[in-house]
Short mmCIF file of C-alpha atoms in Angstrom, two decimals:
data_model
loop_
_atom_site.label_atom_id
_atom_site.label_comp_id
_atom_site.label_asym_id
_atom_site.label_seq_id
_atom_site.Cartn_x
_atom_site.Cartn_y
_atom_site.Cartn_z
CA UNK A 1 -34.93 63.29 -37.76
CA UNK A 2 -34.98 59.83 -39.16
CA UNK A 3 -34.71 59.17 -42.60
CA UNK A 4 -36.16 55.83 -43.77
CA UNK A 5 -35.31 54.36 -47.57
CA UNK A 6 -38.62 54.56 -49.22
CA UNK A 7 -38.55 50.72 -49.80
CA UNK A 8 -38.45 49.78 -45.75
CA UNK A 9 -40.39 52.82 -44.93
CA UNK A 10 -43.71 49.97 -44.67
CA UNK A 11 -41.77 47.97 -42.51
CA UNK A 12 -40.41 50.65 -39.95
CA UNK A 13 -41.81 52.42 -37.42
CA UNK A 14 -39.81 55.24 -35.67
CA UNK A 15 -40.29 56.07 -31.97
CA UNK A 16 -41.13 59.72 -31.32
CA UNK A 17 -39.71 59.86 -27.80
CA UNK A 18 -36.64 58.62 -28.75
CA UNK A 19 -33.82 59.67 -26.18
CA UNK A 20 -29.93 58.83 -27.00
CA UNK A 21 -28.91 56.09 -24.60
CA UNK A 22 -27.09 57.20 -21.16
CA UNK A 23 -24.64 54.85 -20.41
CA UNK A 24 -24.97 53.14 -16.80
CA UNK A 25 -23.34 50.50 -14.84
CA UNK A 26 -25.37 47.47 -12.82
CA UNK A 27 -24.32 49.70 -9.28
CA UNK A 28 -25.56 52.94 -10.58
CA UNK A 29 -28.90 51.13 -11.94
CA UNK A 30 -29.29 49.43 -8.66
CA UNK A 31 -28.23 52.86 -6.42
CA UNK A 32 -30.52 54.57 -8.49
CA UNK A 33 -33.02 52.04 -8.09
CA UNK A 34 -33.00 52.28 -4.26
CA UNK A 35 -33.06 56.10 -4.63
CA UNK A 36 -36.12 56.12 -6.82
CA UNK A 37 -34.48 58.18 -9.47
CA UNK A 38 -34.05 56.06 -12.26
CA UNK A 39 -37.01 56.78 -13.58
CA UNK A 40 -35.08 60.37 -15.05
CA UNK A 41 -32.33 57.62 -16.48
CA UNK A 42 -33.84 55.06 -18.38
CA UNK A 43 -36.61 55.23 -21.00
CA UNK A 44 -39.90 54.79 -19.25
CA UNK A 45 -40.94 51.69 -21.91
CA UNK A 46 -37.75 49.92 -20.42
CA UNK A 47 -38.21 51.25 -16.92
CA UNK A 48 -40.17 47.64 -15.77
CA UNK A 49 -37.55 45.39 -17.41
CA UNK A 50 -34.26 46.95 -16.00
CA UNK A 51 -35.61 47.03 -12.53
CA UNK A 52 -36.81 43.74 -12.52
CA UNK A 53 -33.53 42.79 -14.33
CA UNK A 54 -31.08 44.55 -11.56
CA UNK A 55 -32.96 44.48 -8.44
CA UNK A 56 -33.78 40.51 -8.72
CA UNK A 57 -32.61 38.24 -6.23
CA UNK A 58 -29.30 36.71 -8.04
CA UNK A 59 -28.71 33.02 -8.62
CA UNK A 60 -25.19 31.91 -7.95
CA UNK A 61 -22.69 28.84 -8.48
CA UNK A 62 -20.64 27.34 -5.71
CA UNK A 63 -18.12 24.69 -7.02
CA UNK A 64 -16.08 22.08 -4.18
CA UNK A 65 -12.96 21.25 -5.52
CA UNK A 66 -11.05 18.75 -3.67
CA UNK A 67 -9.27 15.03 -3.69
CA UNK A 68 -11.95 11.78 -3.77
CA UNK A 69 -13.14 11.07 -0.51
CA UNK A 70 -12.64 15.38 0.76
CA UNK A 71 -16.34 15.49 1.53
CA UNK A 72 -17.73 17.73 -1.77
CA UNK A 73 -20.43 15.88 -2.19
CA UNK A 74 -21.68 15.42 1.61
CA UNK A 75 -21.28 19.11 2.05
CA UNK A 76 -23.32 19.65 -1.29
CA UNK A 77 -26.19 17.59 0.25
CA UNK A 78 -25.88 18.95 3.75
CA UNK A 79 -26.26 22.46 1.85
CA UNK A 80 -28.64 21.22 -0.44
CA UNK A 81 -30.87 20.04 2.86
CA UNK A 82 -30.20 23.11 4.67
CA UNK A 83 -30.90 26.05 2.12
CA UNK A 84 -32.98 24.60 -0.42
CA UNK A 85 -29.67 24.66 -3.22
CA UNK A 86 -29.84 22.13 -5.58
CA UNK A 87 -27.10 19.67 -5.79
CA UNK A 88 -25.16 18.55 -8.54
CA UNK A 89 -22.25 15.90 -7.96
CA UNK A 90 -20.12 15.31 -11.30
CA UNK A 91 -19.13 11.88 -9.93
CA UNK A 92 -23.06 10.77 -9.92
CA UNK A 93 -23.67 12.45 -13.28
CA UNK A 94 -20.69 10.59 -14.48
CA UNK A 95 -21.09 7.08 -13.10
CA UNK A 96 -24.87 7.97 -14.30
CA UNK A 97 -23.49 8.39 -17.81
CA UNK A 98 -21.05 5.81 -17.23
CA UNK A 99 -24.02 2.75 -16.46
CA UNK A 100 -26.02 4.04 -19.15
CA UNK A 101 -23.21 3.93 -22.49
CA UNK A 102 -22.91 0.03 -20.53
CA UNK A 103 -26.41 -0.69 -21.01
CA UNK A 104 -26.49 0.61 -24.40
CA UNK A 105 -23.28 -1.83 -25.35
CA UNK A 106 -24.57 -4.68 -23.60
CA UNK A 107 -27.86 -4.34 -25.88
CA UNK A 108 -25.57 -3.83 -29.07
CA UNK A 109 -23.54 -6.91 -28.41
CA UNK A 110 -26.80 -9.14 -27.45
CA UNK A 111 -28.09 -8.05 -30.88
CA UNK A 112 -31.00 -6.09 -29.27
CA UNK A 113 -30.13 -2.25 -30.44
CA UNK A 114 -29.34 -1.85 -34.05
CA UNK A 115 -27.59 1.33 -35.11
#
């Protein structure tokens, strides 16, 4: 049994089907997912969220390291083009960043932009 102090006894509610917690990894959630007995592991008002949660389709990172000039970024588009990926280049974003803090300069030394 619970026991609630009488002054936050108006702003708690205590579930009746409470069961202690069963400790479980991300492969025994997803093996017991495939087996259809995870339903005997997890609280049934969680049941929805941790199979959608584990048995999603994953989104992943891939990261080209190499010299200037290795090809990162052509293979990035090529994959990009092929599987649908979405392609990043940190030499875009930077010249990107690069023409913009120019612009804004140019403007502050014409007198335009006033910080």
């Amino acid at each position: 049994s619970v026991q609630v102090p009488g002054q936050m006894k108006q702003r708690v509610t205590v579930a009746q089907d409470y069961v202690d917690p069963q400790p479980l990894s991300s492969t025994d959630i997803r093996a017991s997912a495939a087996e259809s007995s995870l339903e005997s592991k997890v609280h049934p008002r969680l049941l929805e969220d941790v199979l959608q949660m584990y048995t999603r389709r994953r989104r992943f990172l891939l990261l080209f390291l190499g010299p200037p000039g290795s090809g990162k970024s052509s293979l990035g588009r090529e994959l990009e083009k092929a599987f649908g990926f979405y392609h990043l280049s940190g030499g875009d974003a930077y010249r990107a960043a690069q023409s913009r803090t120019s612009t804004i300069a140019a403007y502050r030394s014409e007198g335009r932009l006033q910080i």
